[in-house]
mmCIF file with all atom_site columns, C-alpha atoms in Angstrom:
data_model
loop_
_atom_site.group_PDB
_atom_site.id
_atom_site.type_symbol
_atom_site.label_atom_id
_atom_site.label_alt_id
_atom_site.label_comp_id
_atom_site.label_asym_id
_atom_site.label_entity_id
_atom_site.label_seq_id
_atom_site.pdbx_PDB_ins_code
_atom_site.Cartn_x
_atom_site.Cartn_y
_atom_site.Cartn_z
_atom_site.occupancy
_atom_site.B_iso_or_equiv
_atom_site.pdbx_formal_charge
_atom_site.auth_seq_id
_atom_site.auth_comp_id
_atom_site.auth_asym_id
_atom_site.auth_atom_id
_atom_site.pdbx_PDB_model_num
ATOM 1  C CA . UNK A 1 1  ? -39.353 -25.778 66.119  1.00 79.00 ? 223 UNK A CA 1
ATOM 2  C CA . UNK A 1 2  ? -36.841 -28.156 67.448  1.00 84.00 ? 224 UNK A CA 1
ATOM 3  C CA . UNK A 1 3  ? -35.159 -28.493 64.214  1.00 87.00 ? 225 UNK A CA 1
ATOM 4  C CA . UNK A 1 4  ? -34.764 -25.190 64.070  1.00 85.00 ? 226 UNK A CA 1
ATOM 5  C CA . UNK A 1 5  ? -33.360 -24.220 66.953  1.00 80.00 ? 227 UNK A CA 1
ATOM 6  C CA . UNK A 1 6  ? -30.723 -27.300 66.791  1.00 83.00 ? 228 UNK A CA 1
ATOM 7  C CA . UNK A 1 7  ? -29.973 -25.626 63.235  1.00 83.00 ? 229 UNK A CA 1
ATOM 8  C CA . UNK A 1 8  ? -29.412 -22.091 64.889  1.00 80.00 ? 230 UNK A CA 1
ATOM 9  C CA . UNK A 1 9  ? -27.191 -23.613 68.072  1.00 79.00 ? 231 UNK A CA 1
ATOM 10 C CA . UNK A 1 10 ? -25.486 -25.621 65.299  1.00 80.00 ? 232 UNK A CA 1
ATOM 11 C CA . UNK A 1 11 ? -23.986 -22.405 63.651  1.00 77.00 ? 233 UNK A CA 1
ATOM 12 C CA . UNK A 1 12 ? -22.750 -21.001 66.737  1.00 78.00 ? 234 UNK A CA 1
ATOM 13 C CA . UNK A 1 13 ? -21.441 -23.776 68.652  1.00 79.00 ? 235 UNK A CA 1
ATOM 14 C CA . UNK A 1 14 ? -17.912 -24.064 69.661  1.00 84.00 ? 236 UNK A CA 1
ATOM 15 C CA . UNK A 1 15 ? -15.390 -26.038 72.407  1.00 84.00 ? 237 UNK A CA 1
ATOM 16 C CA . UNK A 1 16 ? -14.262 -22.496 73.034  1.00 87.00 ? 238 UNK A CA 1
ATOM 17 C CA . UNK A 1 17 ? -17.786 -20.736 73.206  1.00 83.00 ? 239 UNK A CA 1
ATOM 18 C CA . UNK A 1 18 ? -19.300 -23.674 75.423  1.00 83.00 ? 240 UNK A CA 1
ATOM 19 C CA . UNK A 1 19 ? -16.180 -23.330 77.378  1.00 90.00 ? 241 UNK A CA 1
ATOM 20 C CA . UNK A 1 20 ? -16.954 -19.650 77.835  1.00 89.00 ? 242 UNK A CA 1
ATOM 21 C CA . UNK A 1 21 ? -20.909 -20.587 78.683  1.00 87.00 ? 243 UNK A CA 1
ATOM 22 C CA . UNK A 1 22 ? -19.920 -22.199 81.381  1.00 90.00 ? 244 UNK A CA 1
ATOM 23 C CA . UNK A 1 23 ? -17.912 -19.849 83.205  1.00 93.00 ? 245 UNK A CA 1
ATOM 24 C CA . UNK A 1 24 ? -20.171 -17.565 82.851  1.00 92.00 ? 246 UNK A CA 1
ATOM 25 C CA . UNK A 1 25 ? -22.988 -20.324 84.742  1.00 92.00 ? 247 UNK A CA 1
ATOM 26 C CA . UNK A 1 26 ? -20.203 -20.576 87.143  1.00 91.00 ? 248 UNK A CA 1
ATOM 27 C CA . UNK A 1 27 ? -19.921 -17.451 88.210  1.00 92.00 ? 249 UNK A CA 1
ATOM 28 C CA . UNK A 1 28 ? -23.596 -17.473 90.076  1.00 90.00 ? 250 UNK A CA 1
ATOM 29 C CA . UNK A 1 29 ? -24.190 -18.903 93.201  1.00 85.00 ? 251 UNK A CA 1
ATOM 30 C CA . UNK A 1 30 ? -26.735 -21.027 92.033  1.00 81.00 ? 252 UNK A CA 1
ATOM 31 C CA . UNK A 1 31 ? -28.116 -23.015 95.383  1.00 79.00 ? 253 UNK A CA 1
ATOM 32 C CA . UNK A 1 32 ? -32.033 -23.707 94.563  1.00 75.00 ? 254 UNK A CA 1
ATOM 33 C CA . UNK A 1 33 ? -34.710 -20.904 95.655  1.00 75.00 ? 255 UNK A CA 1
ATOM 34 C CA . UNK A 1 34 ? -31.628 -18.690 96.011  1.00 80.00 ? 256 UNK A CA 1
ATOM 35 C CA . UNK A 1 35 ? -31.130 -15.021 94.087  1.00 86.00 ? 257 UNK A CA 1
ATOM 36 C CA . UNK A 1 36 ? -28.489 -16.699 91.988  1.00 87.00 ? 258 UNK A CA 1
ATOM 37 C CA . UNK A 1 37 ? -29.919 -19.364 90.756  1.00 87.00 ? 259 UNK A CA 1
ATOM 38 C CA . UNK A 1 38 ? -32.981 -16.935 89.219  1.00 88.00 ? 260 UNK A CA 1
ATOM 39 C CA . UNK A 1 39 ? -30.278 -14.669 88.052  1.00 92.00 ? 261 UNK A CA 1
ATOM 40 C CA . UNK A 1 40 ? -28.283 -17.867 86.385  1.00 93.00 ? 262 UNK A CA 1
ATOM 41 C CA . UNK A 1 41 ? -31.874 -18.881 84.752  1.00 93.00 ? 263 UNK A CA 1
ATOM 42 C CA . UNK A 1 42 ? -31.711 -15.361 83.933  1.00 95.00 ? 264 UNK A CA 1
ATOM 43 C CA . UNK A 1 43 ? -29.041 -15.476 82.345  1.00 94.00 ? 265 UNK A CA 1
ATOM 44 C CA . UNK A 1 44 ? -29.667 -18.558 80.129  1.00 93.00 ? 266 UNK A CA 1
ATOM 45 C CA . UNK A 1 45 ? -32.759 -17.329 78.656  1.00 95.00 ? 267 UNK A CA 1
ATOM 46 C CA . UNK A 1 46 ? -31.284 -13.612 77.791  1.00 95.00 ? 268 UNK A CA 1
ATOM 47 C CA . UNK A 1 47 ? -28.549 -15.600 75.724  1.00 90.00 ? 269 UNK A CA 1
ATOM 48 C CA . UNK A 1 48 ? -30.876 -18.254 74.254  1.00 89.00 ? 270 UNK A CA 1
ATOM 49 C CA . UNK A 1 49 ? -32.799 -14.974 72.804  1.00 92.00 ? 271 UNK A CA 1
ATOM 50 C CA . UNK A 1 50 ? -29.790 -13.580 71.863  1.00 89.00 ? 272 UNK A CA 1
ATOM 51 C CA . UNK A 1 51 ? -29.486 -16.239 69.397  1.00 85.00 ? 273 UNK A CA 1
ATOM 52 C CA . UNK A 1 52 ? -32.968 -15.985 68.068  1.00 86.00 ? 274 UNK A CA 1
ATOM 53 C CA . UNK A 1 53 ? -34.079 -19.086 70.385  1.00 87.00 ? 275 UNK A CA 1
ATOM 54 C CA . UNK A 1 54 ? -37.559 -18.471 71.671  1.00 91.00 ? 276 UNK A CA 1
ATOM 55 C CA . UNK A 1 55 ? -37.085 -18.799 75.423  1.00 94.00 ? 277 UNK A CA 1
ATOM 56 C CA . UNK A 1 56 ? -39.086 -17.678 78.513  1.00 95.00 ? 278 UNK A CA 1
ATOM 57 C CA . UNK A 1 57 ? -38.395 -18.236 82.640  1.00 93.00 ? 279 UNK A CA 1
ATOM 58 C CA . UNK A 1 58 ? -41.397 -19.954 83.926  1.00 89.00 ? 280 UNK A CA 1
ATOM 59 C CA . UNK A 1 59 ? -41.754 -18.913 88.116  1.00 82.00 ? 281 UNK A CA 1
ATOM 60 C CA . UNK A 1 60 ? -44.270 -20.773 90.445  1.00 75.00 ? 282 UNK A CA 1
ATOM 61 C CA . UNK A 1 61 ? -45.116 -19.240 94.026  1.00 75.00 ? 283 UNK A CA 1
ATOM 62 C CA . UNK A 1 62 ? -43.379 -21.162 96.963  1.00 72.00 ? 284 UNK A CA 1
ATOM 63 C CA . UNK A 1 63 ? -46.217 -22.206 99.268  1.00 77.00 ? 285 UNK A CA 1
ATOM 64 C CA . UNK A 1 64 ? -45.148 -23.530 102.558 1.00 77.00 ? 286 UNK A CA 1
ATOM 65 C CA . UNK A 1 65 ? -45.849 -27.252 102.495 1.00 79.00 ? 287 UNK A CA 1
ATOM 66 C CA . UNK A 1 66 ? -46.817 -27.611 99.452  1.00 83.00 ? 288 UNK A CA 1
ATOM 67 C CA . UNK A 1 67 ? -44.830 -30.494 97.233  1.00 85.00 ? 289 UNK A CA 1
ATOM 68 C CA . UNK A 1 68 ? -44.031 -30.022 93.504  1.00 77.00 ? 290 UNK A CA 1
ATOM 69 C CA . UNK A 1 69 ? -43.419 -34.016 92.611  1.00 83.00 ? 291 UNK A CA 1
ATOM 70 C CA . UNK A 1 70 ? -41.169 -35.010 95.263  1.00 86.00 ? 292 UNK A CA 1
ATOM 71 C CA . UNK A 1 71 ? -39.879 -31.677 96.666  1.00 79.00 ? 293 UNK A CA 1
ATOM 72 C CA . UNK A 1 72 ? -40.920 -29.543 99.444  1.00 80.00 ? 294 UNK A CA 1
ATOM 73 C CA . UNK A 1 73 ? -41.086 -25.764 98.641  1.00 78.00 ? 295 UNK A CA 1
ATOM 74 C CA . UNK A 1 74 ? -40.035 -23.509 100.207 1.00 74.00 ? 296 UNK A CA 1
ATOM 75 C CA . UNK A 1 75 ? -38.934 -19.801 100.012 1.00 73.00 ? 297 UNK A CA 1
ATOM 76 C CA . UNK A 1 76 ? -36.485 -17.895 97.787  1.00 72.00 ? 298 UNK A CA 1
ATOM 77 C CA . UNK A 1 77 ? -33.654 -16.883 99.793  1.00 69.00 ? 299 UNK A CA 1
ATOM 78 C CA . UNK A 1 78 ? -30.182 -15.344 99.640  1.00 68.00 ? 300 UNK A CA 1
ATOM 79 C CA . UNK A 1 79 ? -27.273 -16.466 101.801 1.00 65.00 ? 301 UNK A CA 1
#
């Protein structure tokens, strides 16, 4: 599966298209647990499909105090 997908980014790969990729990243106001990062992760998996890339946004519910390896969690939230 790796393979292929290399093989499939491989054909549409380009300095100008990566170039493009990322201003489209930068356009989201990506601070963690924030709106825009989700819609940035969003964003990445609609275009990874859009390329025949099997791709899926995996969400896990912020509990108060509870630690996910060495981070806190704590709410989404939108400045």
């Amino acid at each position: 599966m790796l393979k292929d997908n290399i093989e499939k980014i491989s054909k549409i790969v380009s300095g100008e298209g990566m170039l493009e990729s990322i201003r489209e990243i930068s356009r989201y106001h990506r601070i963690q647990a924030s709106k825009g990062y989700r819609a940035a992760a969003i964003h990445c998996r609609d275009k990874l499909m859009e390329y025949g890339i099997k791709a899926e946004l995996l969400s896990y519910p912020a509990q108060n105090g509870h630690w996910y390896l060495t981070t806190k969690a704590f709410q989404e939230w939108e400045c």
